Amino acid sequence: MEVNWLIILDFIPQLLKGAQVTVHITVVGLLGGVILGAIAGLMRAYGNAVINAIAFVYIEVIRGTPIVVQVMFLYFALPVLASIRIDPMTTAILAIVINAGAYIAEIVRGAVLSISKGLTEAGLAIGLPRWKVIVHIVGPLAFRRLIPPLGNQFIVSLKDTSLFIVIGVGELTRTGQEIMAANFRAVEIWTAVAIMYLIMTGVLSLALRMIEKRMRIL
Amino acid sequence: MSDTIIQFRNVSKHFGPLKVLDEVDLEIHKGEVVVLVGPSGSGKSTLLRCINGLEQITGGDLIVNGMSVLGGNKIMREIRQEAGMVFQQFNLFPQMTALQNVAFGPQQVRGLSRSEARALAKELLAKVGLAEKANHEPAELSGGQQQRVAIARALAIKPKVMLFDEPTSALDPELKQEVLNVMRNLAAEGMTMVVVTHEMGFAKQVGTRLIFMEHGKIAVDGTPRDVIDNPPNDRMKDFLQHV
Ligand SMILES: Nc1ncnc2c1ncn2[C@@H]1O[C@H](COP(=O)(O)OP(=O)(O)OP(=O)(O)O)[C@@H](O)[C@H]1O
Ligand SMILES: [Mg+2]
């Protein structure tokens, strides 16, 4: 079969739909992941022994297992264990939330702990309650250090959505797979799919670089 | 008795098995300028930091302006508003200008309005000789200037006592004096001060009392002139020769 690049044009609408699903999973999943990660990271940085241990176990379990195993567990094992059945799309989003959350927790913890202890003490010493020290002093400083590694994680999570092919979510990779199964145009389809991922990660990188530039790193 | 502002009652402080303060009794009165000296590791910083609860005492009781440091979080915050602290490393908030650093406390903890807090901050920056640096960020200031902003920040809470932990140790010799001058003026206004320092000139001129610490205990307690000119024991004599 000869390579015919023009054939890609026929499949663009279908691929765009897949890309849309990818973006949807990524955006919603990361929104949840950032919230979960911030909570777990703060638990690690500020929690007492018990709270710290809970966050630690969560982070280590997730970082120590592949995301494919995690999504399989959510989709196939959870219904058996807890009679909770969730549809593939929700499973995919949940997997990103839980997975990215663990990595983001470590990022948040690192950023918070990188802020000099002296600044926290200076805040406490003027009579601020600890939460105000976190919100007004440590938080804004840690946030600037958060942006680069957070951006990195966003890109990783976006690409991780391709693994949800295993539970049949119609995201971009799955869409490519389906098209190819019908016409065997491997070179054209996978090139197109790759380019679409590159566009998405490229836009993300660019946006992050702009945010970084606008915020002076202290 | 009523002019006692800080009272250590048999205070101990342990870090794990390490006993850093060993049953300290100490009473500090309003208007005193107490200079705290002693070898490294003798517990000077720890003693100071117990006063405003940056370290928690593990034995005895410590009363600051009538409130016990054991009284819980809310009391502790009130104590901190009565005992301002100046650190060796300045610890200015890097994302804020000098003015914002000083105005932040009064606005957040004393309930001043934004404009009241800014007015107070301007006044205090002028007092430490930095009126024209109000809109500079810490990174744009010299160490001596940063430390003077830090003093203004502590004063902005209107404390009754000021705690200084080696305020000039991180500064080049030529910058030490500008900070010591601010402290001298503060003492002249009658501010109660507890100062950990190696500046014996300052101790003699400004201090009303000198305490020499050793192994978590107060080994010597007297007037600076007496103690410095006639060290009561050999270890203190030895110490003075090395600062
Ligand atoms: N957070 C801590 N955890 C464990 N040990 C500590 C801690 N802070 C201080 N120490 C120990 O307590 C002892 C007294 O420390 P402190 O800082 O009070 O001494 P210092 O007199 O201020 O000394 P320096 O002149 O070096 O500042 C030292 O042995 C120190 O190592
Ligand atoms: Mg010290």
PDB file of C-alpha atoms in Angstrom, chain A residues 3-214:
ATOM      1  CA  VAL A   3       1.561   6.166   1.515  1.00  0.00           C
ATOM      2  CA  ASN A   4      -1.087   8.725   0.732  1.00  0.00           C
ATOM      3  CA  TRP A   5      -1.025  11.703   3.044  1.00  0.00           C
ATOM      4  CA  LEU A   6      -4.194  13.188   1.645  1.00  0.00           C
ATOM      5  CA  ILE A   7      -6.188  10.375   3.160  1.00  0.00           C
ATOM      6  CA  ILE A   8      -5.627  11.957   6.554  1.00  0.00           C
ATOM      7  CA  LEU A   9      -8.016  14.724   5.602  1.00  0.00           C
ATOM      8  CA  ASP A  10     -10.885  12.238   5.551  1.00  0.00           C
ATOM      9  CA  PHE A  11     -10.282  11.272   9.129  1.00  0.00           C
ATOM     10  CA  ILE A  12      -9.636  14.656  10.638  1.00  0.00           C
ATOM     11  CA  PRO A  13     -13.177  15.151  11.977  1.00  0.00           C
ATOM     12  CA  GLN A  14     -13.048  11.750  13.675  1.00  0.00           C
ATOM     13  CA  LEU A  15      -9.590  12.382  15.105  1.00  0.00           C
ATOM     14  CA  LEU A  16     -10.640  15.797  16.351  1.00  0.00           C
ATOM     15  CA  LYS A  17     -13.464  14.151  18.255  1.00  0.00           C
ATOM     16  CA  GLY A  18     -10.959  11.808  19.843  1.00  0.00           C
ATOM     17  CA  ALA A  19      -8.711  14.735  20.684  1.00  0.00           C
ATOM     18  CA  GLN A  20     -11.666  16.461  22.264  1.00  0.00           C
ATOM     19  CA  VAL A  21     -12.191  13.488  24.563  1.00  0.00           C
ATOM     20  CA  THR A  22      -8.486  13.528  25.418  1.00  0.00           C
ATOM     21  CA  VAL A  23      -8.674  17.215  26.320  1.00  0.00           C
ATOM     22  CA  HIS A  24     -11.813  16.652  28.360  1.00  0.00           C
ATOM     23  CA  ILE A  25     -10.253  13.843  30.424  1.00  0.00           C
ATOM     24  CA  THR A  26      -7.052  15.830  30.872  1.00  0.00           C
ATOM     25  CA  VAL A  27      -8.663  19.094  31.927  1.00  0.00           C
ATOM     26  CA  VAL A  28     -11.217  17.648  34.334  1.00  0.00           C
ATOM     27  CA  GLY A  29      -8.759  15.061  35.644  1.00  0.00           C
ATOM     28  CA  LEU A  30      -6.033  17.619  36.280  1.00  0.00           C
ATOM     29  CA  LEU A  31      -8.453  19.997  37.959  1.00  0.00           C
ATOM     30  CA  GLY A  32      -9.247  17.245  40.417  1.00  0.00           C
ATOM     31  CA  GLY A  33      -5.604  16.171  40.535  1.00  0.00           C
ATOM     32  CA  VAL A  34      -4.466  19.650  41.504  1.00  0.00           C
ATOM     33  CA  ILE A  35      -7.019  19.817  44.319  1.00  0.00           C
ATOM     34  CA  LEU A  36      -6.223  16.323  45.580  1.00  0.00           C
ATOM     35  CA  GLY A  37      -2.489  16.926  45.168  1.00  0.00           C
ATOM     36  CA  ALA A  38      -2.620  20.227  47.049  1.00  0.00           C
ATOM     37  CA  ILE A  39      -4.465  18.592  49.928  1.00  0.00           C
ATOM     38  CA  ALA A  40      -2.159  15.558  50.085  1.00  0.00           C
ATOM     39  CA  GLY A  41       0.942  17.750  49.676  1.00  0.00           C
ATOM     40  CA  LEU A  42      -0.118  20.058  52.506  1.00  0.00           C
ATOM     41  CA  MET A  43      -0.911  17.004  54.635  1.00  0.00           C
ATOM     42  CA  ARG A  44       2.661  15.851  54.028  1.00  0.00           C
ATOM     43  CA  ALA A  45       4.177  19.249  54.753  1.00  0.00           C
ATOM     44  CA  TYR A  46       2.111  20.299  57.753  1.00  0.00           C
ATOM     45  CA  GLY A  47       0.223  17.271  59.054  1.00  0.00           C
ATOM     46  CA  ASN A  48       0.883  15.434  62.307  1.00  0.00           C
ATOM     47  CA  ALA A  49       2.265  11.904  62.174  1.00  0.00           C
ATOM     48  CA  VAL A  50      -1.079  10.244  61.351  1.00  0.00           C
ATOM     49  CA  ILE A  51      -2.179  12.718  58.678  1.00  0.00           C
ATOM     50  CA  ASN A  52       1.283  12.641  57.189  1.00  0.00           C
ATOM     51  CA  ALA A  53       1.262   8.825  57.077  1.00  0.00           C
ATOM     52  CA  ILE A  54      -2.099   8.723  55.284  1.00  0.00           C
ATOM     53  CA  ALA A  55      -0.842  11.045  52.561  1.00  0.00           C
ATOM     54  CA  PHE A  56       2.468   9.187  52.386  1.00  0.00           C
ATOM     55  CA  VAL A  57       0.810   5.808  51.804  1.00  0.00           C
ATOM     56  CA  TYR A  58      -1.450   7.232  49.089  1.00  0.00           C
ATOM     57  CA  ILE A  59       1.461   8.861  47.291  1.00  0.00           C
ATOM     58  CA  GLU A  60       3.713   5.814  47.502  1.00  0.00           C
ATOM     59  CA  VAL A  61       1.033   3.347  46.372  1.00  0.00           C
ATOM     60  CA  ILE A  62       0.231   5.460  43.315  1.00  0.00           C
ATOM     61  CA  ARG A  63       3.810   6.277  42.419  1.00  0.00           C
ATOM     62  CA  GLY A  64       4.794   2.670  42.894  1.00  0.00           C
ATOM     63  CA  THR A  65       2.249   1.183  40.475  1.00  0.00           C
ATOM     64  CA  PRO A  66       1.701   1.737  36.738  1.00  0.00           C
ATOM     65  CA  ILE A  67      -1.232   3.887  35.710  1.00  0.00           C
ATOM     66  CA  VAL A  68      -2.554   1.078  33.511  1.00  0.00           C
ATOM     67  CA  VAL A  69      -2.822  -1.164  36.561  1.00  0.00           C
ATOM     68  CA  GLN A  70      -4.550   1.649  38.440  1.00  0.00           C
ATOM     69  CA  VAL A  71      -7.158   2.147  35.742  1.00  0.00           C
ATOM     70  CA  MET A  72      -7.706  -1.604  35.410  1.00  0.00           C
ATOM     71  CA  PHE A  73      -8.204  -1.774  39.137  1.00  0.00           C
ATOM     72  CA  LEU A  74     -10.753   1.050  39.087  1.00  0.00           C
ATOM     73  CA  TYR A  75     -12.626  -0.396  36.154  1.00  0.00           C
ATOM     74  CA  PHE A  76     -12.536  -4.143  36.758  1.00  0.00           C
ATOM     75  CA  ALA A  77     -11.593  -4.755  40.400  1.00  0.00           C
ATOM     76  CA  LEU A  78     -13.616  -2.054  42.137  1.00  0.00           C
ATOM     77  CA  PRO A  79     -16.992  -3.437  40.941  1.00  0.00           C
ATOM     78  CA  VAL A  80     -16.061  -6.808  42.431  1.00  0.00           C
ATOM     79  CA  LEU A  81     -14.715  -5.411  45.684  1.00  0.00           C
ATOM     80  CA  ALA A  82     -17.246  -2.705  46.389  1.00  0.00           C
ATOM     81  CA  SER A  83     -20.003  -3.242  43.828  1.00  0.00           C
ATOM     82  CA  ILE A  84     -19.229   0.196  42.438  1.00  0.00           C
ATOM     83  CA  ARG A  85     -19.519   0.269  38.682  1.00  0.00           C
ATOM     84  CA  ILE A  86     -18.421   3.380  36.856  1.00  0.00           C
ATOM     85  CA  ASP A  87     -18.462   4.094  33.146  1.00  0.00           C
ATOM     86  CA  PRO A  88     -15.170   4.195  31.209  1.00  0.00           C
ATOM     87  CA  MET A  89     -15.110   7.967  30.844  1.00  0.00           C
ATOM     88  CA  THR A  90     -15.567   8.571  34.577  1.00  0.00           C
ATOM     89  CA  THR A  91     -12.989   5.874  35.300  1.00  0.00           C
ATOM     90  CA  ALA A  92     -10.503   7.595  33.028  1.00  0.00           C
ATOM     91  CA  ILE A  93     -11.017  10.962  34.689  1.00  0.00           C
ATOM     92  CA  LEU A  94     -10.817   9.418  38.133  1.00  0.00           C
ATOM     93  CA  ALA A  95      -7.578   7.649  37.193  1.00  0.00           C
ATOM     94  CA  ILE A  96      -5.999  10.962  36.161  1.00  0.00           C
ATOM     95  CA  VAL A  97      -7.224  12.633  39.358  1.00  0.00           C
ATOM     96  CA  ILE A  98      -5.756   9.914  41.562  1.00  0.00           C
ATOM     97  CA  ASN A  99      -2.571   9.435  39.576  1.00  0.00           C
ATOM     98  CA  ALA A 100      -1.694  13.069  38.921  1.00  0.00           C
ATOM     99  CA  GLY A 101      -2.766  13.891  42.485  1.00  0.00           C
ATOM    100  CA  ALA A 102       0.021  11.748  43.902  1.00  0.00           C
ATOM    101  CA  TYR A 103       2.718  13.338  41.772  1.00  0.00           C
ATOM    102  CA  ILE A 104       1.338  16.829  42.327  1.00  0.00           C
ATOM    103  CA  ALA A 105       1.318  16.165  46.084  1.00  0.00           C
ATOM    104  CA  GLU A 106       5.068  15.594  45.991  1.00  0.00           C
ATOM    105  CA  ILE A 107       5.504  18.736  43.886  1.00  0.00           C
ATOM    106  CA  VAL A 108       3.446  20.783  46.355  1.00  0.00           C
ATOM    107  CA  ARG A 109       5.283  19.346  49.330  1.00  0.00           C
ATOM    108  CA  GLY A 110       8.661  20.074  47.754  1.00  0.00           C
ATOM    109  CA  ALA A 111       7.709  23.635  46.885  1.00  0.00           C
ATOM    110  CA  VAL A 112       6.356  24.340  50.364  1.00  0.00           C
ATOM    111  CA  LEU A 113       9.404  22.865  52.067  1.00  0.00           C
ATOM    112  CA  SER A 114      11.737  24.812  49.787  1.00  0.00           C
ATOM    113  CA  ILE A 115      10.497  28.052  51.330  1.00  0.00           C
ATOM    114  CA  SER A 116      12.839  28.997  54.143  1.00  0.00           C
ATOM    115  CA  LYS A 117      11.627  28.080  57.616  1.00  0.00           C
ATOM    116  CA  GLY A 118      12.736  31.529  58.726  1.00  0.00           C
ATOM    117  CA  LEU A 119       9.925  33.140  56.739  1.00  0.00           C
ATOM    118  CA  THR A 120       7.323  31.003  58.483  1.00  0.00           C
ATOM    119  CA  GLU A 121       8.861  31.909  61.817  1.00  0.00           C
ATOM    120  CA  ALA A 122       8.881  35.592  60.919  1.00  0.00           C
ATOM    121  CA  GLY A 123       5.186  35.343  60.094  1.00  0.00           C
ATOM    122  CA  LEU A 124       4.357  33.483  63.289  1.00  0.00           C
ATOM    123  CA  ALA A 125       6.480  35.922  65.297  1.00  0.00           C
ATOM    124  CA  ILE A 126       4.284  38.861  64.348  1.00  0.00           C
ATOM    125  CA  GLY A 127       1.299  36.964  65.736  1.00  0.00           C
ATOM    126  CA  LEU A 128      -0.202  35.540  62.545  1.00  0.00           C
ATOM    127  CA  PRO A 129      -2.075  32.260  62.868  1.00  0.00           C
ATOM    128  CA  ARG A 130      -0.393  29.475  60.937  1.00  0.00           C
ATOM    129  CA  TRP A 131      -3.030  29.361  58.205  1.00  0.00           C
ATOM    130  CA  LYS A 132      -2.433  33.023  57.427  1.00  0.00           C
ATOM    131  CA  VAL A 133       1.288  32.377  57.204  1.00  0.00           C
ATOM    132  CA  ILE A 134       0.547  29.616  54.686  1.00  0.00           C
ATOM    133  CA  VAL A 135      -1.961  31.647  52.675  1.00  0.00           C
ATOM    134  CA  HIS A 136      -0.143  34.991  52.589  1.00  0.00           C
ATOM    135  CA  ILE A 137       3.542  34.159  52.840  1.00  0.00           C
ATOM    136  CA  VAL A 138       4.525  30.571  52.079  1.00  0.00           C
ATOM    137  CA  GLY A 139       1.741  29.954  49.548  1.00  0.00           C
ATOM    138  CA  PRO A 140       2.527  32.742  47.088  1.00  0.00           C
ATOM    139  CA  LEU A 141       6.253  31.949  47.216  1.00  0.00           C
ATOM    140  CA  ALA A 142       5.756  28.213  46.843  1.00  0.00           C
ATOM    141  CA  PHE A 143       3.333  28.803  43.973  1.00  0.00           C
ATOM    142  CA  ARG A 144       6.032  30.333  41.796  1.00  0.00           C
ATOM    143  CA  ARG A 145       8.280  27.318  42.321  1.00  0.00           C
ATOM    144  CA  LEU A 146       5.348  25.044  41.607  1.00  0.00           C
ATOM    145  CA  ILE A 147       4.728  26.174  38.046  1.00  0.00           C
ATOM    146  CA  PRO A 148       7.588  24.446  36.164  1.00  0.00           C
ATOM    147  CA  PRO A 149       7.221  20.945  37.699  1.00  0.00           C
ATOM    148  CA  LEU A 150       3.448  21.261  37.619  1.00  0.00           C
ATOM    149  CA  GLY A 151       3.582  22.012  33.890  1.00  0.00           C
ATOM    150  CA  ASN A 152       5.701  18.958  33.408  1.00  0.00           C
ATOM    151  CA  GLN A 153       3.130  16.812  35.206  1.00  0.00           C
ATOM    152  CA  PHE A 154       0.313  18.272  33.111  1.00  0.00           C
ATOM    153  CA  ILE A 155       2.070  17.136  29.959  1.00  0.00           C
ATOM    154  CA  VAL A 156       2.737  13.677  31.372  1.00  0.00           C
ATOM    155  CA  SER A 157      -0.906  13.306  32.385  1.00  0.00           C
ATOM    156  CA  LEU A 158      -2.125  14.434  28.994  1.00  0.00           C
ATOM    157  CA  LYS A 159      -0.069  11.720  27.348  1.00  0.00           C
ATOM    158  CA  ASP A 160      -1.140   9.173  29.965  1.00  0.00           C
ATOM    159  CA  THR A 161      -4.722   9.471  28.743  1.00  0.00           C
ATOM    160  CA  SER A 162      -3.661   7.388  25.729  1.00  0.00           C
ATOM    161  CA  LEU A 163      -3.402   4.400  28.077  1.00  0.00           C
ATOM    162  CA  PHE A 164      -7.158   4.473  28.620  1.00  0.00           C
ATOM    163  CA  ILE A 165      -7.376   2.628  25.342  1.00  0.00           C
ATOM    164  CA  VAL A 166      -7.360  -0.425  27.620  1.00  0.00           C
ATOM    165  CA  ILE A 167     -10.849   0.342  28.928  1.00  0.00           C
ATOM    166  CA  GLY A 168     -12.180   1.478  25.597  1.00  0.00           C
ATOM    167  CA  VAL A 169     -12.475   5.196  26.136  1.00  0.00           C
ATOM    168  CA  GLY A 170     -12.799   6.894  22.757  1.00  0.00           C
ATOM    169  CA  GLU A 171      -9.881   9.276  23.182  1.00  0.00           C
ATOM    170  CA  LEU A 172      -7.383  10.152  20.485  1.00  0.00           C
ATOM    171  CA  THR A 173      -5.236   7.011  20.535  1.00  0.00           C
ATOM    172  CA  ARG A 174      -8.261   4.736  20.618  1.00  0.00           C
ATOM    173  CA  THR A 175      -9.764   6.690  17.720  1.00  0.00           C
ATOM    174  CA  GLY A 176      -6.565   6.223  15.733  1.00  0.00           C
ATOM    175  CA  GLN A 177      -6.635   2.525  16.498  1.00  0.00           C
ATOM    176  CA  GLU A 178     -10.221   2.202  15.286  1.00  0.00           C
ATOM    177  CA  ILE A 179      -9.568   4.014  12.041  1.00  0.00           C
ATOM    178  CA  MET A 180      -6.526   1.921  11.392  1.00  0.00           C
ATOM    179  CA  ALA A 181      -8.370  -1.312  12.054  1.00  0.00           C
ATOM    180  CA  ALA A 182     -10.723  -0.361   9.242  1.00  0.00           C
ATOM    181  CA  ASN A 183      -8.229   0.812   6.576  1.00  0.00           C
ATOM    182  CA  PHE A 184      -4.742  -0.305   7.666  1.00  0.00           C
ATOM    183  CA  ARG A 185      -3.312   3.154   6.925  1.00  0.00           C
ATOM    184  CA  ALA A 186      -0.773   2.856   9.766  1.00  0.00           C
ATOM    185  CA  VAL A 187       1.743   5.463   8.611  1.00  0.00           C
ATOM    186  CA  GLU A 188      -0.796   8.169   7.861  1.00  0.00           C
ATOM    187  CA  ILE A 189      -2.990   7.622  10.906  1.00  0.00           C
ATOM    188  CA  TRP A 190      -0.261   7.331  13.525  1.00  0.00           C
ATOM    189  CA  THR A 191       1.535  10.330  12.067  1.00  0.00           C
ATOM    190  CA  ALA A 192      -1.654  12.327  12.317  1.00  0.00           C
ATOM    191  CA  VAL A 193      -2.281  11.125  15.852  1.00  0.00           C
ATOM    192  CA  ALA A 194       1.269  11.990  16.890  1.00  0.00           C
ATOM    193  CA  ILE A 195       0.970  15.462  15.408  1.00  0.00           C
ATOM    194  CA  MET A 196      -2.268  16.049  17.270  1.00  0.00           C
ATOM    195  CA  TYR A 197      -0.621  15.102  20.558  1.00  0.00           C
ATOM    196  CA  LEU A 198       2.288  17.382  19.713  1.00  0.00           C
ATOM    197  CA  ILE A 199      -0.089  20.267  19.091  1.00  0.00           C
ATOM    198  CA  MET A 200      -1.824  19.707  22.426  1.00  0.00           C
ATOM    199  CA  THR A 201       1.376  19.361  24.448  1.00  0.00           C
ATOM    200  CA  GLY A 202       2.894  22.248  22.507  1.00  0.00           C
ATOM    201  CA  VAL A 203       0.041  24.572  23.379  1.00  0.00           C
ATOM    202  CA  LEU A 204       0.302  23.483  27.012  1.00  0.00           C
ATOM    203  CA  SER A 205       4.067  24.102  27.085  1.00  0.00           C
ATOM    204  CA  LEU A 206       3.654  27.486  25.509  1.00  0.00           C
ATOM    205  CA  ALA A 207       0.971  28.523  27.958  1.00  0.00           C
ATOM    206  CA  LEU A 208       3.134  27.417  30.876  1.00  0.00           C
ATOM    207  CA  ARG A 209       6.152  29.254  29.568  1.00  0.00           C
ATOM    208  CA  MET A 210       4.085  32.407  29.329  1.00  0.00           C
ATOM    209  CA  ILE A 211       2.840  32.057  32.888  1.00  0.00           C
ATOM    210  CA  GLU A 212       6.384  31.436  34.072  1.00  0.00           C
ATOM    211  CA  LYS A 213       7.634  34.523  32.290  1.00  0.00           C
ATOM    212  CA  ARG A 214       4.952  36.712  33.775  1.00  0.00           C
TER     213      ARG A 214
END
